Coordinates of N, CA and C in Angstrom, one line a residue:
M1 N 0.9 -1.3 -0.1 CA 0.1 0.1 0.1 C 0.9 1.2 0.0
S2 N 0.4 2.3 -0.7 CA 1.2 3.5 -0.6 C 0.9 4.3 0.6
N3 N 1.9 5.2 0.9 CA 1.8 5.9 2.1 C 0.7 6.9 2.2
I4 N -0.3 6.6 2.9 CA -1.6 7.5 2.9 C -1.2 9.0 3.3
A5 N -1.7 9.7 2.5 CA -1.7 11.3 2.6 C -0.2 11.8 2.3
S6 N 0.7 11.0 1.8 CA 1.8 11.3 1.3 C 1.5 12.3 0.0
A7 N 2.6 13.2 -0.4 CA 2.3 14.0 -1.5 C 2.2 13.2 -2.7
Q8 N 2.8 12.1 -2.9 CA 2.6 11.3 -4.0 C 1.2 10.8 -4.0
W9 N 0.8 10.2 -2.9 CA -0.6 9.5 -2.7 C -1.6 10.6 -3.1
I10 N -1.5 11.7 -2.6 CA -2.5 12.8 -2.9 C -2.5 13.1 -4.4
E11 N -1.3 13.5 -4.9 CA -1.2 13.7 -6.4 C -1.6 12.5 -7.4
E12 N -1.6 11.4 -6.8 CA -2.0 10.3 -7.8 C -3.7 10.4 -7.7
R13 N -4.3 10.5 -6.6 CA -5.7 10.6 -6.5 C -6.3 11.9 -7.3
Q14 N -5.5 13.0 -7.1 CA -5.9 14.2 -7.7 C -5.9 14.0 -9.2
R15 N -4.8 13.4 -9.8 CA -4.9 13.0 -11.2 C -6.0 12.3 -11.6
R16 N -6.3 11.3 -11.0 CA -7.4 10.3 -11.3 C -8.7 11.0 -11.4
V17 N -8.9 12.0 -10.4 CA -10.3 12.5 -10.5 C -10.4 14.0 -11.2
A18 N -9.3 14.3 -11.8 CA -9.2 15.6 -12.5 C -10.2 15.9 -13.6
E19 N -10.6 14.8 -14.3 CA -11.4 14.9 -15.4 C -13.0 14.7 -15.0
L20 N -13.2 14.2 -13.9 CA -14.6 14.0 -13.4 C -15.3 15.4 -13.3
E21 N -16.5 15.4 -13.8 CA -17.4 16.6 -13.7 C -18.5 16.3 -12.9
F22 N -18.8 17.2 -12.1 CA -20.1 17.2 -11.1 C -20.8 18.4 -11.2
T23 N -22.1 18.2 -10.8 CA -23.0 19.4 -10.9 C -22.4 20.6 -10.1
P24 N -22.7 21.7 -10.7 CA -22.1 22.9 -9.9 C -22.6 23.1 -8.5
E25 N -23.8 22.6 -8.4 CA -24.4 22.9 -7.1 C -23.9 22.0 -5.8
L26 N -23.3 20.9 -6.3 CA -22.6 20.0 -5.2 C -21.4 20.6 -4.4
T27 N -21.5 20.8 -3.2 CA -20.5 21.4 -2.4 C -20.3 20.4 -1.2
L28 N -19.2 19.8 -1.1 CA -19.2 18.7 0.0 C -17.5 18.6 0.3
T29 N -17.3 18.6 1.6 CA -15.7 18.2 2.0 C -15.9 17.1 3.0
I30 N -15.0 16.1 2.6 CA -14.9 14.9 3.3 C -13.5 14.9 3.9
E31 N -13.4 14.8 5.3 CA -12.1 14.8 5.8 C -11.9 13.4 6.4
H32 N -10.7 12.8 6.1 CA -10.3 11.6 6.6 C -9.2 11.7 7.7
R33 N -9.6 10.9 8.8 CA -8.4 10.8 9.9 C -8.1 9.4 10.3
I34 N -6.9 9.1 10.3 CA -6.5 7.9 10.9 C -6.1 7.9 12.3
T35 N -6.7 7.2 13.2 CA -6.5 7.3 14.6 C -5.0 6.6 14.8
G36 N -4.4 7.2 15.7 CA -3.2 6.8 16.0 C -1.9 7.3 15.2
D37 N -2.4 7.8 14.2 CA -1.4 8.5 13.2 C -1.6 9.9 13.0
D38 N -0.7 10.6 12.5 CA -1.1 11.9 11.9 C -1.5 12.3 10.7
D39 N -1.9 11.2 10.0 CA -2.5 11.1 8.6 C -3.8 11.8 8.6
I40 N -4.1 12.8 8.1 CA -5.3 13.6 7.7 C -5.2 14.2 6.5
W41 N -6.4 13.8 5.6 CA -6.5 14.5 4.3 C -8.0 14.8 4.0
H42 N -8.2 15.6 3.0 CA -9.6 15.8 2.8 C -9.9 15.8 1.4
V43 N -11.1 15.6 1.0 CA -11.5 15.8 -0.5 C -12.6 16.6 -0.6
E44 N -12.3 17.7 -1.4 CA -13.3 18.9 -1.6 C -13.9 18.7 -2.9
I45 N -15.3 18.7 -2.8 CA -16.0 18.8 -4.1 C -16.7 20.3 -4.2
D46 N -16.4 21.1 -5.1 CA -16.9 22.6 -5.0 C -16.9 23.0 -6.5
A47 N -18.1 23.6 -7.0 CA -18.4 24.1 -8.3 C -18.0 23.1 -9.3
G48 N -18.4 21.9 -9.1 CA -18.0 20.8 -10.1 C -16.7 20.1 -10.2
Q49 N -15.8 20.7 -9.5 CA -14.4 20.2 -9.2 C -14.1 19.4 -8.0
V50 N -13.3 18.3 -8.3 CA -12.8 17.5 -7.1 C -11.4 17.9 -6.8
T51 N -11.0 18.1 -5.5 CA -9.6 18.4 -5.0 C -9.3 17.5 -3.9
F52 N -8.3 16.9 -3.8 CA -7.5 16.2 -2.8 C -6.4 17.1 -2.2
R53 N -6.5 17.3 -0.7 CA -5.4 18.0 -0.3 C -5.0 17.2 1.2
A54 N -3.8 17.3 1.6 CA -3.2 16.8 2.6 C -3.9 17.7 3.9
G55 N -4.0 17.1 5.0 CA -4.1 18.0 6.3 C -5.7 18.1 6.4
P56 N -6.0 18.8 7.5 CA -7.5 18.9 7.9 C -8.0 20.1 7.0
H57 N -9.4 20.1 7.0 CA -10.1 21.2 6.3 C -10.6 22.0 7.5
P58 N -10.9 23.3 7.3 CA -11.3 24.2 8.4 C -12.8 23.8 8.8
N59 N -13.6 23.4 7.8 CA -14.9 23.3 8.0 C -15.6 22.1 7.3
P60 N -15.1 20.8 7.5 CA -15.5 19.7 6.6 C -17.1 19.3 6.8
T61 N -17.6 19.0 5.7 CA -19.1 18.4 5.8 C -19.1 17.4 6.6
L62 N -18.2 16.3 6.3 CA -18.2 15.1 7.1 C -16.7 14.9 7.5
I63 N -16.8 14.1 8.6 CA -15.4 13.5 9.1 C -15.4 12.1 9.2
L64 N -14.6 11.4 8.5 CA -14.5 9.8 8.6 C -13.3 9.5 9.5
T65 N -13.4 8.7 10.6 CA -12.3 8.5 11.4 C -12.1 7.0 11.5
G66 N -10.9 6.4 11.4 CA -10.8 4.9 11.6 C -9.5 4.7 11.8
S67 N -9.0 3.4 12.1 CA -7.7 2.9 12.5 C -6.9 2.7 11.2
R68 N -5.7 2.5 11.2 CA -4.9 2.2 10.0 C -5.4 0.9 9.5
S69 N -5.5 0.0 10.4 CA -6.0 -1.4 9.8 C -7.3 -1.4 9.3
T70 N -8.2 -0.7 9.7 CA -9.5 -0.6 9.1 C -9.3 0.2 7.7
T71 N -8.8 1.2 7.7 CA -8.6 2.0 6.4 C -7.9 1.1 5.3
D72 N -7.0 0.5 5.7 CA -6.2 -0.5 4.8 C -7.1 -1.5 4.4
A73 N -8.1 -2.2 5.2 CA -8.9 -3.1 4.7 C -9.9 -2.6 3.8
I74 N -10.5 -1.4 4.1 CA -11.3 -0.7 3.2 C -10.6 -0.4 1.9
R75 N -9.4 0.0 1.7 CA -8.8 0.4 0.5 C -8.5 -0.9 -0.3
S76 N -8.3 -2.0 0.4 CA -7.9 -3.2 -0.2 C -9.1 -4.1 -0.8
G77 N -10.3 -3.6 -0.3 CA -11.5 -4.4 -0.7 C -11.7 -5.6 0.5
K78 N -10.8 -5.7 1.3 CA -11.2 -6.7 2.3 C -12.4 -6.5 3.2
Q79 N -12.7 -5.2 3.3 CA -13.9 -4.8 4.1 C -14.6 -3.6 3.4
S80 N -15.9 -3.6 3.5 CA -16.6 -2.4 3.0 C -16.6 -1.3 3.9
A81 N -16.8 -0.1 3.5 CA -16.8 1.0 4.4 C -18.2 0.9 5.2
Q82 N -19.3 0.4 4.7 CA -20.3 0.1 5.2 C -20.4 -0.8 6.4
R83 N -19.6 -1.9 6.1 CA -19.5 -3.0 7.3 C -18.5 -2.3 8.4
A84 N -17.5 -1.5 8.0 CA -16.9 -1.0 9.1 C -17.5 0.1 10.0
F85 N -18.4 0.7 9.3 CA -19.3 1.5 10.0 C -20.2 0.8 11.0
L86 N -20.9 -0.2 10.4 CA -21.9 -0.9 11.2 C -21.1 -1.6 12.4
D87 N -19.9 -2.1 12.2 CA -18.9 -2.7 13.2 C -18.4 -1.8 14.3
G88 N -18.7 -0.5 14.1 CA -18.2 0.6 14.7 C -16.5 0.9 14.6
E89 N -16.2 0.4 13.6 CA -14.6 0.6 13.2 C -14.4 1.7 12.4
L90 N -15.4 2.3 11.7 CA -15.3 3.6 11.0 C -16.3 4.6 11.5
K91 N -15.9 5.8 12.1 CA -16.8 6.7 12.8 C -17.2 7.6 11.7
V92 N -18.3 8.2 11.5 CA -18.9 9.2 10.6 C -19.4 10.4 11.5
G93 N -18.9 11.5 11.3 CA -19.5 12.9 11.9 C -19.7 13.8 10.9
G94 N -20.6 14.7 11.4 CA -20.8 15.8 10.4 C -22.2 15.8 9.9
N95 N -22.6 16.3 8.7 CA -23.9 16.4 8.0 C -23.9 15.1 7.1
I96 N -24.5 13.9 7.9 CA -24.7 12.6 7.1 C -25.8 12.9 6.0
A97 N -26.8 13.7 6.2 CA -27.8 13.9 5.3 C -27.3 14.3 3.9
K98 N -26.1 15.3 4.1 CA -25.6 15.7 2.7 C -24.9 14.6 2.1
L99 N -24.3 13.7 2.8 CA -23.5 12.6 2.3 C -24.6 11.7 1.6
L100 N -25.7 11.4 2.1 CA -26.7 10.4 1.5 C -27.3 11.2 0.3
D101 N -27.5 12.5 0.3 CA -28.0 13.2 -0.9 C -27.0 13.2 -2.0
S102 N -25.6 13.0 -1.7 CA -24.7 13.1 -2.6 C -24.1 11.8 -3.2
H103 N -24.7 10.7 -2.6 CA -24.1 9.3 -2.7 C -23.9 9.0 -4.2
I104 N -24.8 9.2 -5.1 CA -24.5 8.8 -6.5 C -23.4 9.5 -7.1
Q105 N -23.2 10.8 -6.9 CA -22.0 11.5 -7.6 C -20.6 11.0 -6.7
L106 N -20.8 10.8 -5.5 CA -19.6 10.2 -4.7 C -19.3 8.8 -5.2
E107 N -20.0 8.0 -5.7 CA -19.8 6.8 -6.3 C -18.8 6.8 -7.6
R108 N -19.1 7.9 -8.3 CA -18.2 8.3 -9.4 C -16.7 8.3 -9.1
V109 N -16.5 9.1 -7.8 CA -15.1 9.3 -7.2 C -14.6 8.0 -6.8
A110 N -15.4 7.1 -6.0 CA -15.0 6.0 -5.6 C -14.6 5.0 -6.7
E111 N -15.4 4.8 -7.7 CA -15.1 4.0 -8.9 C -13.7 4.5 -9.7
T112 N -13.5 5.7 -9.8 CA -12.4 6.3 -10.3 C -11.1 6.0 -9.6
L113 N -11.3 6.0 -8.3 CA -10.1 5.8 -7.3 C -9.8 4.3 -7.1
A114 N -10.8 3.5 -7.6 CA -10.6 2.0 -7.1 C -9.4 1.6 -7.9
A115 N -9.0 1.9 -8.8 CA -7.8 1.4 -9.6 C -6.4 1.8 -8.9
T116 N -6.5 2.8 -7.9 CA -5.1 3.1 -7.3 C -5.1 2.5 -6.2
I117 N -6.0 1.6 -5.7 CA -5.9 1.0 -4.3 C -5.0 -0.2 -4.5

């Protein structure tokens, strides 16, 4: 696995999503935190563009928090994010309604990134 939140890791994901287009109305920021590590990054969708950045966001819409092992299991496909959430291994905070409203467009990001895992 690549080093999560390293400059190379962020750049690779940014390259993969650069050509995706979203409705201009969609504004959403998802911050990812790895417990026990300093790895934090966020994905920002704004005005139809997707941007990956290292570090925290000042006002994320959602915050996903999980351990390194849970994150690696989700990234490798050994565990779904939904199962990790139901098992209490992935915590979700913030505006969950916004996440549910945006799920179809977010699936496009997930499908595009699947090849990088």
